[in-house]
Amino acid sequence: MNYKLSFFTFVLFAFIFFFLYSGLNKDPTFIPSPLVGKKIPNFQSITLVDNKSISSNSLLGKFYIINVWASWCYACTLEHDDLLNITKKNTIDVYGLNYKDNKFSAIQLLKEKGNPYKENIMDYNGDIAINFGVYGVPETFLINEKGIIVHKHVGPIDESYYKTIIFPKIKK
């Protein structure tokens, strides 16, 4: 009787150890997206600064990044300087998706810290972000010239991430 209980305890411990150990090699920022490999959701909105019309179809024909951000998001401010540096490289256009934000606050932040975005798509109520499968801000999507989502990253990105993950996908 004691032997069976000891064996069961050992198996249970081994299972828990294996489960926890296997998670050590996984990237905690990686959240699989069912949209990777699929066309971006259709959207129609206005731009943050000049209220121009912008849509998913108007972005076709080139690789670009959509960075979901908000002025109230602390993690977004952490990646802001890196986004400015990525934009200065002129290797890819970066579009902002301003998520559930106050327009004045968003414009003020861009005036104070600089504007890394070619355009900012307004998403006042979060519908566009929901269609992209956004969990929270910041999130970054790499989209190819056909409008297919090639890569998604949850959390702030930096220049190192751009150089090692995003840029090689652009060059393919």
mmCIF file of N, CA, C and O in Angstrom, residues 28-114:
data_model
loop_
_atom_site.group_PDB
_atom_site.id
_atom_site.type_symbol
_atom_site.label_atom_id
_atom_site.label_comp_id
_atom_site.label_asym_id
_atom_site.label_seq_id
_atom_site.Cartn_x
_atom_site.Cartn_y
_atom_site.Cartn_z
ATOM 1 N N PRO A 28 8.087 34.385 -22.936
ATOM 2 C CA PRO A 28 6.857 34.791 -22.253
ATOM 3 C C PRO A 28 6.084 35.867 -22.996
ATOM 4 O O PRO A 28 4.910 36.091 -22.724
ATOM 5 N N THR A 29 6.709 36.544 -23.973
ATOM 6 C CA THR A 29 6.000 37.561 -24.735
ATOM 7 C C THR A 29 5.305 36.971 -25.953
ATOM 8 O O THR A 29 4.573 37.664 -26.638
ATOM 9 N N PHE A 30 5.568 35.700 -26.248
ATOM 10 C CA PHE A 30 4.960 35.078 -27.424
ATOM 11 C C PHE A 30 3.563 34.584 -27.089
ATOM 12 O O PHE A 30 3.379 33.739 -26.232
ATOM 13 N N ILE A 31 2.597 35.161 -27.754
ATOM 14 C CA ILE A 31 1.216 34.715 -27.649
ATOM 15 C C ILE A 31 0.793 34.381 -29.070
ATOM 16 O O ILE A 31 0.771 35.263 -29.935
ATOM 17 N N PRO A 32 0.504 33.121 -29.346
ATOM 18 C CA PRO A 32 0.180 32.762 -30.725
ATOM 19 C C PRO A 32 -1.051 33.515 -31.213
ATOM 20 O O PRO A 32 -1.989 33.734 -30.457
ATOM 21 N N SER A 33 -1.007 33.924 -32.447
ATOM 22 C CA SER A 33 -2.126 34.647 -33.037
ATOM 23 C C SER A 33 -2.703 33.842 -34.185
ATOM 24 O O SER A 33 -1.972 33.433 -35.081
ATOM 25 N N PRO A 34 -4.009 33.650 -34.188
ATOM 26 C CA PRO A 34 -4.625 32.951 -35.315
ATOM 27 C C PRO A 34 -4.593 33.775 -36.598
ATOM 28 O O PRO A 34 -4.861 33.258 -37.669
ATOM 29 N N LEU A 35 -4.238 35.067 -36.492
ATOM 30 C CA LEU A 35 -4.219 35.925 -37.676
ATOM 31 C C LEU A 35 -2.892 35.915 -38.423
ATOM 32 O O LEU A 35 -2.827 36.382 -39.551
ATOM 33 N N VAL A 36 -1.825 35.411 -37.786
ATOM 34 C CA VAL A 36 -0.547 35.346 -38.496
ATOM 35 C C VAL A 36 -0.717 34.413 -39.687
ATOM 36 O O VAL A 36 -1.221 33.308 -39.572
ATOM 37 N N GLY A 37 -0.329 34.929 -40.860
ATOM 38 C CA GLY A 37 -0.512 34.179 -42.100
ATOM 39 C C GLY A 37 -1.814 34.507 -42.803
ATOM 40 O O GLY A 37 -2.093 33.995 -43.887
ATOM 41 N N LYS A 38 -2.607 35.389 -42.211
ATOM 42 C CA LYS A 38 -3.900 35.781 -42.809
ATOM 43 C C LYS A 38 -3.903 37.278 -43.090
ATOM 44 O O LYS A 38 -3.125 38.043 -42.543
ATOM 45 N N LYS A 39 -4.828 37.677 -43.940
ATOM 46 C CA LYS A 39 -4.977 39.086 -44.300
ATOM 47 C C LYS A 39 -5.449 39.888 -43.090
ATOM 48 O O LYS A 39 -6.225 39.393 -42.279
ATOM 49 N N ILE A 40 -4.951 41.123 -42.998
ATOM 50 C CA ILE A 40 -5.372 41.959 -41.874
ATOM 51 C C ILE A 40 -6.875 42.222 -41.966
ATOM 52 O O ILE A 40 -7.448 42.231 -43.055
ATOM 53 N N PRO A 41 -7.507 42.437 -40.827
ATOM 54 C CA PRO A 41 -8.933 42.754 -40.855
ATOM 55 C C PRO A 41 -9.170 44.078 -41.583
ATOM 56 O O PRO A 41 -8.359 45.007 -41.486
ATOM 57 N N ASN A 42 -10.267 44.147 -42.308
ATOM 58 C CA ASN A 42 -10.627 45.399 -42.968
ATOM 59 C C ASN A 42 -10.969 46.438 -41.922
ATOM 60 O O ASN A 42 -11.627 46.139 -40.928
ATOM 61 N N PHE A 43 -10.505 47.661 -42.167
ATOM 62 C CA PHE A 43 -10.881 48.765 -41.290
ATOM 63 C C PHE A 43 -10.957 50.055 -42.092
ATOM 64 O O PHE A 43 -10.359 50.176 -43.155
ATOM 65 N N GLN A 44 -11.687 50.985 -41.576
ATOM 66 C CA GLN A 44 -11.815 52.332 -42.129
ATOM 67 C C GLN A 44 -11.831 53.261 -40.924
ATOM 68 O O GLN A 44 -12.611 53.056 -39.996
ATOM 69 N N SER A 45 -10.947 54.258 -40.918
ATOM 70 C CA SER A 45 -10.875 55.166 -39.782
ATOM 71 C C SER A 45 -10.348 56.507 -40.262
ATOM 72 O O SER A 45 -10.280 56.762 -41.462
ATOM 73 N N ILE A 46 -9.976 57.343 -39.297
ATOM 74 C CA ILE A 46 -9.350 58.624 -39.604
ATOM 75 C C ILE A 46 -7.987 58.655 -38.920
ATOM 76 O O ILE A 46 -7.730 57.899 -37.991
ATOM 77 N N THR A 47 -7.136 59.551 -39.402
ATOM 78 C CA THR A 47 -5.820 59.685 -38.796
ATOM 79 C C THR A 47 -5.889 60.643 -37.608
ATOM 80 O O THR A 47 -6.757 61.513 -37.537
ATOM 81 N N LEU A 48 -4.984 60.455 -36.682
ATOM 82 C CA LEU A 48 -4.973 61.185 -35.425
ATOM 83 C C LEU A 48 -4.804 62.692 -35.613
ATOM 84 O O LEU A 48 -5.571 63.482 -35.077
ATOM 85 N N VAL A 49 -3.801 63.101 -36.366
ATOM 86 C CA VAL A 49 -3.432 64.512 -36.413
ATOM 87 C C VAL A 49 -4.289 65.314 -37.390
ATOM 88 O O VAL A 49 -4.795 66.379 -37.044
ATOM 89 N N ASP A 50 -4.479 64.808 -38.592
ATOM 90 C CA ASP A 50 -5.150 65.622 -39.616
ATOM 91 C C ASP A 50 -6.513 65.094 -40.062
ATOM 92 O O ASP A 50 -7.075 65.603 -41.025
ATOM 93 N N ASN A 51 -7.037 64.103 -39.393
ATOM 94 C CA ASN A 51 -8.382 63.569 -39.674
ATOM 95 C C ASN A 51 -8.589 63.108 -41.112
ATOM 96 O O ASN A 51 -9.694 63.176 -41.644
ATOM 97 N N LYS A 52 -7.512 62.626 -41.755
ATOM 98 C CA LYS A 52 -7.646 62.077 -43.104
ATOM 99 C C LYS A 52 -8.221 60.667 -43.005
ATOM 100 O O LYS A 52 -7.995 59.962 -42.020
ATOM 101 N N SER A 53 -8.896 60.249 -44.044
ATOM 102 C CA SER A 53 -9.427 58.895 -44.105
ATOM 103 C C SER A 53 -8.274 57.915 -44.347
ATOM 104 O O SER A 53 -7.366 58.201 -45.127
ATOM 105 N N ILE A 54 -8.326 56.781 -43.655
ATOM 106 C CA ILE A 54 -7.314 55.735 -43.834
ATOM 107 C C ILE A 54 -8.004 54.384 -43.712
ATOM 108 O O ILE A 54 -8.936 54.228 -42.923
ATOM 109 N N SER A 55 -7.565 53.438 -44.527
ATOM 110 C CA SER A 55 -8.196 52.115 -44.500
ATOM 111 C C SER A 55 -7.135 51.033 -44.678
ATOM 112 O O SER A 55 -6.003 51.308 -45.069
ATOM 113 N N SER A 56 -7.543 49.809 -44.434
ATOM 114 C CA SER A 56 -6.639 48.678 -44.635
ATOM 115 C C SER A 56 -6.204 48.590 -46.092
ATOM 116 O O SER A 56 -5.054 48.268 -46.383
ATOM 117 N N ASN A 57 -7.088 48.905 -47.016
ATOM 118 C CA ASN A 57 -6.748 48.834 -48.448
ATOM 119 C C ASN A 57 -5.738 49.901 -48.857
ATOM 120 O O ASN A 57 -4.956 49.694 -49.787
ATOM 121 N N SER A 58 -5.731 51.045 -48.177
ATOM 122 C CA SER A 58 -4.797 52.116 -48.543
ATOM 123 C C SER A 58 -3.355 51.794 -48.135
ATOM 124 O O SER A 58 -2.433 52.489 -48.550
ATOM 125 N N LEU A 59 -3.166 50.730 -47.351
ATOM 126 C CA LEU A 59 -1.826 50.363 -46.892
ATOM 127 C C LEU A 59 -1.211 49.220 -47.702
ATOM 128 O O LEU A 59 -0.081 48.814 -47.421
ATOM 129 N N LEU A 60 -1.929 48.714 -48.681
ATOM 130 C CA LEU A 60 -1.422 47.596 -49.488
ATOM 131 C C LEU A 60 -0.267 48.044 -50.383
ATOM 132 O O LEU A 60 -0.157 49.207 -50.737
ATOM 133 N N GLY A 61 0.607 47.105 -50.730
ATOM 134 C CA GLY A 61 1.667 47.365 -51.697
ATOM 135 C C GLY A 61 3.062 47.501 -51.116
ATOM 136 O O GLY A 61 4.024 47.685 -51.859
ATOM 137 N N LYS A 62 3.201 47.418 -49.788
ATOM 138 C CA LYS A 62 4.523 47.535 -49.170
ATOM 139 C C LYS A 62 4.499 46.841 -47.817
ATOM 140 O O LYS A 62 3.443 46.643 -47.224
ATOM 141 N N PHE A 63 5.682 46.442 -47.345
ATOM 142 C CA PHE A 63 5.812 45.949 -45.975
ATOM 143 C C PHE A 63 5.641 47.132 -45.036
ATOM 144 O O PHE A 63 6.124 48.234 -45.319
ATOM 145 N N TYR A 64 4.989 46.928 -43.907
ATOM 146 C CA TYR A 64 4.868 47.981 -42.904
ATOM 147 C C TYR A 64 4.603 47.357 -41.537
ATOM 148 O O TYR A 64 4.297 46.172 -41.425
ATOM 149 N N ILE A 65 4.760 48.190 -40.536
ATOM 150 C CA ILE A 65 4.499 47.799 -39.157
ATOM 151 C C ILE A 65 3.283 48.565 -38.664
ATOM 152 O O ILE A 65 3.154 49.764 -38.941
ATOM 153 N N ILE A 66 2.413 47.880 -37.936
ATOM 154 C CA ILE A 66 1.374 48.562 -37.163
ATOM 155 C C ILE A 66 1.725 48.356 -35.703
ATOM 156 O O ILE A 66 1.855 47.228 -35.229
ATOM 157 N N ASN A 67 1.888 49.477 -35.009
ATOM 158 C CA ASN A 67 2.204 49.457 -33.585
ATOM 159 C C ASN A 67 1.000 49.998 -32.821
ATOM 160 O O ASN A 67 0.605 51.142 -33.007
ATOM 161 N N VAL A 68 0.409 49.150 -31.991
ATOM 162 C CA VAL A 68 -0.757 49.532 -31.201
ATOM 163 C C VAL A 68 -0.257 50.211 -29.929
ATOM 164 O O VAL A 68 0.523 49.619 -29.179
ATOM 165 N N TRP A 69 -0.701 51.445 -29.688
ATOM 166 C CA TRP A 69 -0.167 52.231 -28.583
ATOM 167 C C TRP A 69 -1.236 53.159 -28.018
ATOM 168 O O TRP A 69 -2.295 53.345 -28.620
ATOM 169 N N ALA A 70 -0.930 53.755 -26.878
ATOM 170 C CA ALA A 70 -1.789 54.769 -26.264
ATOM 171 C C ALA A 70 -0.937 55.664 -25.378
ATOM 172 O O ALA A 70 0.090 55.233 -24.844
ATOM 173 N N SER A 71 -1.365 56.901 -25.220
ATOM 174 C CA SER A 71 -0.598 57.835 -24.385
ATOM 175 C C SER A 71 -0.651 57.446 -22.912
ATOM 176 O O SER A 71 0.256 57.781 -22.152
ATOM 177 N N TRP A 72 -1.664 56.726 -22.502
ATOM 178 C CA TRP A 72 -1.806 56.299 -21.104
ATOM 179 C C TRP A 72 -1.020 55.024 -20.800
ATOM 180 O O TRP A 72 -0.979 54.576 -19.662
ATOM 181 N N CYS A 73 -0.370 54.453 -21.781
ATOM 182 C CA CYS A 73 0.323 53.164 -21.646
ATOM 183 C C CYS A 73 1.796 53.387 -21.304
ATOM 184 O O CYS A 73 2.561 53.902 -22.124
ATOM 185 N N TYR A 74 2.191 52.969 -20.100
ATOM 186 C CA TYR A 74 3.582 53.132 -19.666
ATOM 187 C C TYR A 74 4.546 52.340 -20.556
ATOM 188 O O TYR A 74 5.599 52.842 -20.956
ATOM 189 N N ALA A 75 4.206 51.097 -20.871
ATOM 190 C CA ALA A 75 5.089 50.266 -21.705
ATOM 191 C C ALA A 75 5.277 50.879 -23.096
ATOM 192 O O ALA A 75 6.338 50.721 -23.709
ATOM 193 N N CYS A 76 4.268 51.602 -23.576
ATOM 194 C CA CYS A 76 4.381 52.265 -24.876
ATOM 195 C C CYS A 76 5.442 53.370 -24.831
ATOM 196 O O CYS A 76 6.169 53.574 -25.803
ATOM 197 N N THR A 77 5.535 54.057 -23.694
ATOM 198 C CA THR A 77 6.557 55.103 -23.580
ATOM 199 C C THR A 77 7.958 54.501 -23.518
ATOM 200 O O THR A 77 8.922 55.137 -23.935
ATOM 201 N N LEU A 78 8.053 53.265 -23.021
ATOM 202 C CA LEU A 78 9.359 52.595 -22.970
ATOM 203 C C LEU A 78 9.891 52.278 -24.363
ATOM 204 O O LEU A 78 11.099 52.323 -24.590
ATOM 205 N N GLU A 79 9.017 51.943 -25.291
ATOM 206 C CA GLU A 79 9.462 51.587 -26.636
ATOM 207 C C GLU A 79 9.520 52.780 -27.583
ATOM 208 O O GLU A 79 10.002 52.660 -28.701
ATOM 209 N N HIS A 80 9.056 53.929 -27.143
ATOM 210 C CA HIS A 80 8.903 55.082 -28.027
ATOM 211 C C HIS A 80 10.217 55.505 -28.692
ATOM 212 O O HIS A 80 10.257 55.709 -29.913
ATOM 213 N N ASP A 81 11.286 55.650 -27.916
ATOM 214 C CA ASP A 81 12.578 56.064 -28.493
ATOM 215 C C ASP A 81 13.092 55.036 -29.495
ATOM 216 O O ASP A 81 13.681 55.396 -30.521
ATOM 217 N N ASP A 82 12.872 53.760 -29.203
ATOM 218 C CA ASP A 82 13.301 52.716 -30.142
ATOM 219 C C ASP A 82 12.504 52.797 -31.446
ATOM 220 O O ASP A 82 13.068 52.599 -32.523
ATOM 221 N N LEU A 83 11.221 53.100 -31.352
ATOM 222 C CA LEU A 83 10.418 53.271 -32.570
ATOM 223 C C LEU A 83 10.918 54.465 -33.384
ATOM 224 O O LEU A 83 10.967 54.403 -34.618
ATOM 225 N N LEU A 84 11.290 55.543 -32.695
ATOM 226 C CA LEU A 84 11.866 56.701 -33.408
ATOM 227 C C LEU A 84 13.136 56.291 -34.154
ATOM 228 O O LEU A 84 13.329 56.670 -35.316
ATOM 229 N N ASN A 85 14.002 55.507 -33.510
ATOM 230 C CA ASN A 85 15.247 55.059 -34.149
ATOM 231 C C ASN A 85 14.975 54.113 -35.313
ATOM 232 O O ASN A 85 15.664 54.167 -36.337
ATOM 233 N N ILE A 86 13.991 53.253 -35.176
ATOM 234 C CA ILE A 86 13.623 52.351 -36.281
ATOM 235 C C ILE A 86 13.127 53.164 -37.466
ATOM 236 O O ILE A 86 13.503 52.902 -38.619
ATOM 237 N N THR A 87 12.310 54.163 -37.209
ATOM 238 C CA THR A 87 11.778 55.019 -38.274
ATOM 239 C C THR A 87 12.906 55.755 -38.996
ATOM 240 O O THR A 87 12.871 55.899 -40.223
ATOM 241 N N LYS A 88 13.908 56.201 -38.260
ATOM 242 C CA LYS A 88 15.031 56.940 -38.863
ATOM 243 C C LYS A 88 15.834 56.078 -39.825
ATOM 244 O O LYS A 88 16.522 56.603 -40.695
ATOM 245 N N LYS A 89 15.773 54.758 -39.690
ATOM 246 C CA LYS A 89 16.514 53.854 -40.575
ATOM 247 C C LYS A 89 15.919 53.830 -41.994
ATOM 248 O O LYS A 89 16.560 53.388 -42.933
ATOM 249 N N ASN A 90 14.662 54.273 -42.134
ATOM 250 C CA ASN A 90 13.965 54.297 -43.428
ATOM 251 C C ASN A 90 13.910 52.932 -44.103
ATOM 252 O O ASN A 90 13.980 52.829 -45.333
ATOM 253 N N THR A 91 13.818 51.864 -43.318
ATOM 254 C CA THR A 91 13.727 50.529 -43.901
ATOM 255 C C THR A 91 12.281 50.050 -43.987
ATOM 256 O O THR A 91 11.988 49.140 -44.756
ATOM 257 N N ILE A 92 11.397 50.666 -43.206
ATOM 258 C CA ILE A 92 10.000 50.250 -43.188
ATOM 259 C C ILE A 92 9.152 51.383 -42.613
ATOM 260 O O ILE A 92 9.618 52.147 -41.763
ATOM 261 N N ASP A 93 7.923 51.509 -43.113
ATOM 262 C CA ASP A 93 6.988 52.488 -42.554
ATOM 263 C C ASP A 93 6.363 51.916 -41.292
ATOM 264 O O ASP A 93 6.015 50.733 -41.241
ATOM 265 N N VAL A 94 6.235 52.770 -40.283
ATOM 266 C CA VAL A 94 5.597 52.380 -39.027
ATOM 267 C C VAL A 94 4.311 53.191 -38.894
ATOM 268 O O VAL A 94 4.349 54.426 -38.910
ATOM 269 N N TYR A 95 3.199 52.492 -38.790
ATOM 270 C CA TYR A 95 1.900 53.118 -38.577
ATOM 271 C C TYR A 95 1.481 52.862 -37.135
ATOM 272 O O TYR A 95 1.671 51.761 -36.612
ATOM 273 N N GLY A 96 0.920 53.875 -36.518
ATOM 274 C CA GLY A 96 0.403 53.708 -35.169
ATOM 275 C C GLY A 96 -1.076 53.388 -35.212
ATOM 276 O O GLY A 96 -1.804 53.874 -36.081
ATOM 277 N N LEU A 97 -1.514 52.564 -34.297
ATOM 278 C CA LEU A 97 -2.946 52.338 -34.072
ATOM 279 C C LEU A 97 -3.201 52.850 -32.660
ATOM 280 O O LEU A 97 -2.868 52.189 -31.673
ATOM 281 N N ASN A 98 -3.729 54.071 -32.576
ATOM 282 C CA ASN A 98 -3.933 54.719 -31.287
ATOM 283 C C ASN A 98 -5.194 54.154 -30.649
ATOM 284 O O ASN A 98 -6.296 54.380 -31.110
ATOM 285 N N TYR A 99 -4.984 53.409 -29.560
ATOM 286 C CA TYR A 99 -5.995 52.550 -28.954
ATOM 287 C C TYR A 99 -6.691 53.203 -27.755
ATOM 288 O O TYR A 99 -6.032 53.530 -26.764
ATOM 289 N N LYS A 100 -7.993 53.391 -27.872
ATOM 290 C CA LYS A 100 -8.829 53.885 -26.761
ATOM 291 C C LYS A 100 -8.176 55.040 -26.022
ATOM 292 O O LYS A 100 -8.033 55.024 -24.807
ATOM 293 N N ASP A 101 -7.810 56.058 -26.771
ATOM 294 C CA ASP A 101 -7.025 57.150 -26.210
ATOM 295 C C ASP A 101 -7.768 58.471 -26.344
ATOM 296 O O ASP A 101 -8.675 58.629 -27.163
ATOM 297 N N ASN A 102 -7.342 59.434 -25.554
ATOM 298 C CA ASN A 102 -7.801 60.802 -25.673
ATOM 299 C C ASN A 102 -6.970 61.459 -26.769
ATOM 300 O O ASN A 102 -5.731 61.445 -26.696
ATOM 301 N N LYS A 103 -7.621 62.005 -27.768
ATOM 302 C CA LYS A 103 -6.927 62.560 -28.922
ATOM 303 C C LYS A 103 -5.912 63.638 -28.513
ATOM 304 O O LYS A 103 -4.777 63.640 -28.976
ATOM 305 N N PHE A 104 -6.309 64.532 -27.630
ATOM 306 C CA PHE A 104 -5.416 65.602 -27.198
ATOM 307 C C PHE A 104 -4.181 65.031 -26.504
ATOM 308 O O PHE A 104 -3.057 65.458 -26.769
ATOM 309 N N SER A 105 -4.375 64.068 -25.626
ATOM 310 C CA SER A 105 -3.245 63.456 -24.901
ATOM 311 C C SER A 105 -2.290 62.756 -25.852
ATOM 312 O O SER A 105 -1.063 62.825 -25.698
ATOM 313 N N ALA A 106 -2.842 62.066 -26.856
ATOM 314 C CA ALA A 106 -2.012 61.357 -27.826
ATOM 315 C C ALA A 106 -1.179 62.338 -28.651
ATOM 316 O O ALA A 106 0.034 62.151 -28.831
ATOM 317 N N ILE A 107 -1.803 63.405 -29.130
ATOM 318 C CA ILE A 107 -1.086 64.413 -29.925
ATOM 319 C C ILE A 107 -0.027 65.097 -29.071
ATOM 320 O O ILE A 107 1.099 65.327 -29.524
ATOM 321 N N GLN A 108 -0.356 65.382 -27.820
ATOM 322 C CA GLN A 108 0.594 66.031 -26.912
ATOM 323 C C GLN A 108 1.832 65.157 -26.682
ATOM 324 O O GLN A 108 2.957 65.643 -26.715
ATOM 325 N N LEU A 109 1.618 63.855 -26.486
ATOM 326 C CA LEU A 109 2.747 62.945 -26.282
ATOM 327 C C LEU A 109 3.657 62.936 -27.512
ATOM 328 O O LEU A 109 4.886 62.980 -27.386
ATOM 329 N N LEU A 110 3.071 62.903 -28.690
ATOM 330 C CA LEU A 110 3.871 62.889 -29.922
ATOM 331 C C LEU A 110 4.635 64.200 -30.108
ATOM 332 O O LEU A 110 5.762 64.201 -30.613
ATOM 333 N N LYS A 111 4.041 65.317 -29.695
ATOM 334 C CA LYS A 111 4.748 66.601 -29.778
ATOM 335 C C LYS A 111 5.935 66.633 -28.822
ATOM 336 O O LYS A 111 6.998 67.146 -29.152
ATOM 337 N N GLU A 112 5.748 66.087 -27.625
ATOM 338 C CA GLU A 112 6.806 66.123 -26.613
ATOM 339 C C GLU A 112 7.932 65.128 -26.902
ATOM 340 O O GLU A 112 9.103 65.446 -26.724
ATOM 341 N N LYS A 113 7.590 63.913 -27.313
ATOM 342 C CA LYS A 113 8.586 62.842 -27.458
ATOM 343 C C LYS A 113 9.019 62.592 -28.902
ATOM 344 O O LYS A 113 9.952 61.846 -29.136
ATOM 345 N N GLY A 114 8.304 63.163 -29.864
ATOM 346 C CA GLY A 114 8.591 62.904 -31.268
ATOM 347 C C GLY A 114 7.584 61.912 -31.825
ATOM 348 O O GLY A 114 6.965 61.154 -31.078
#
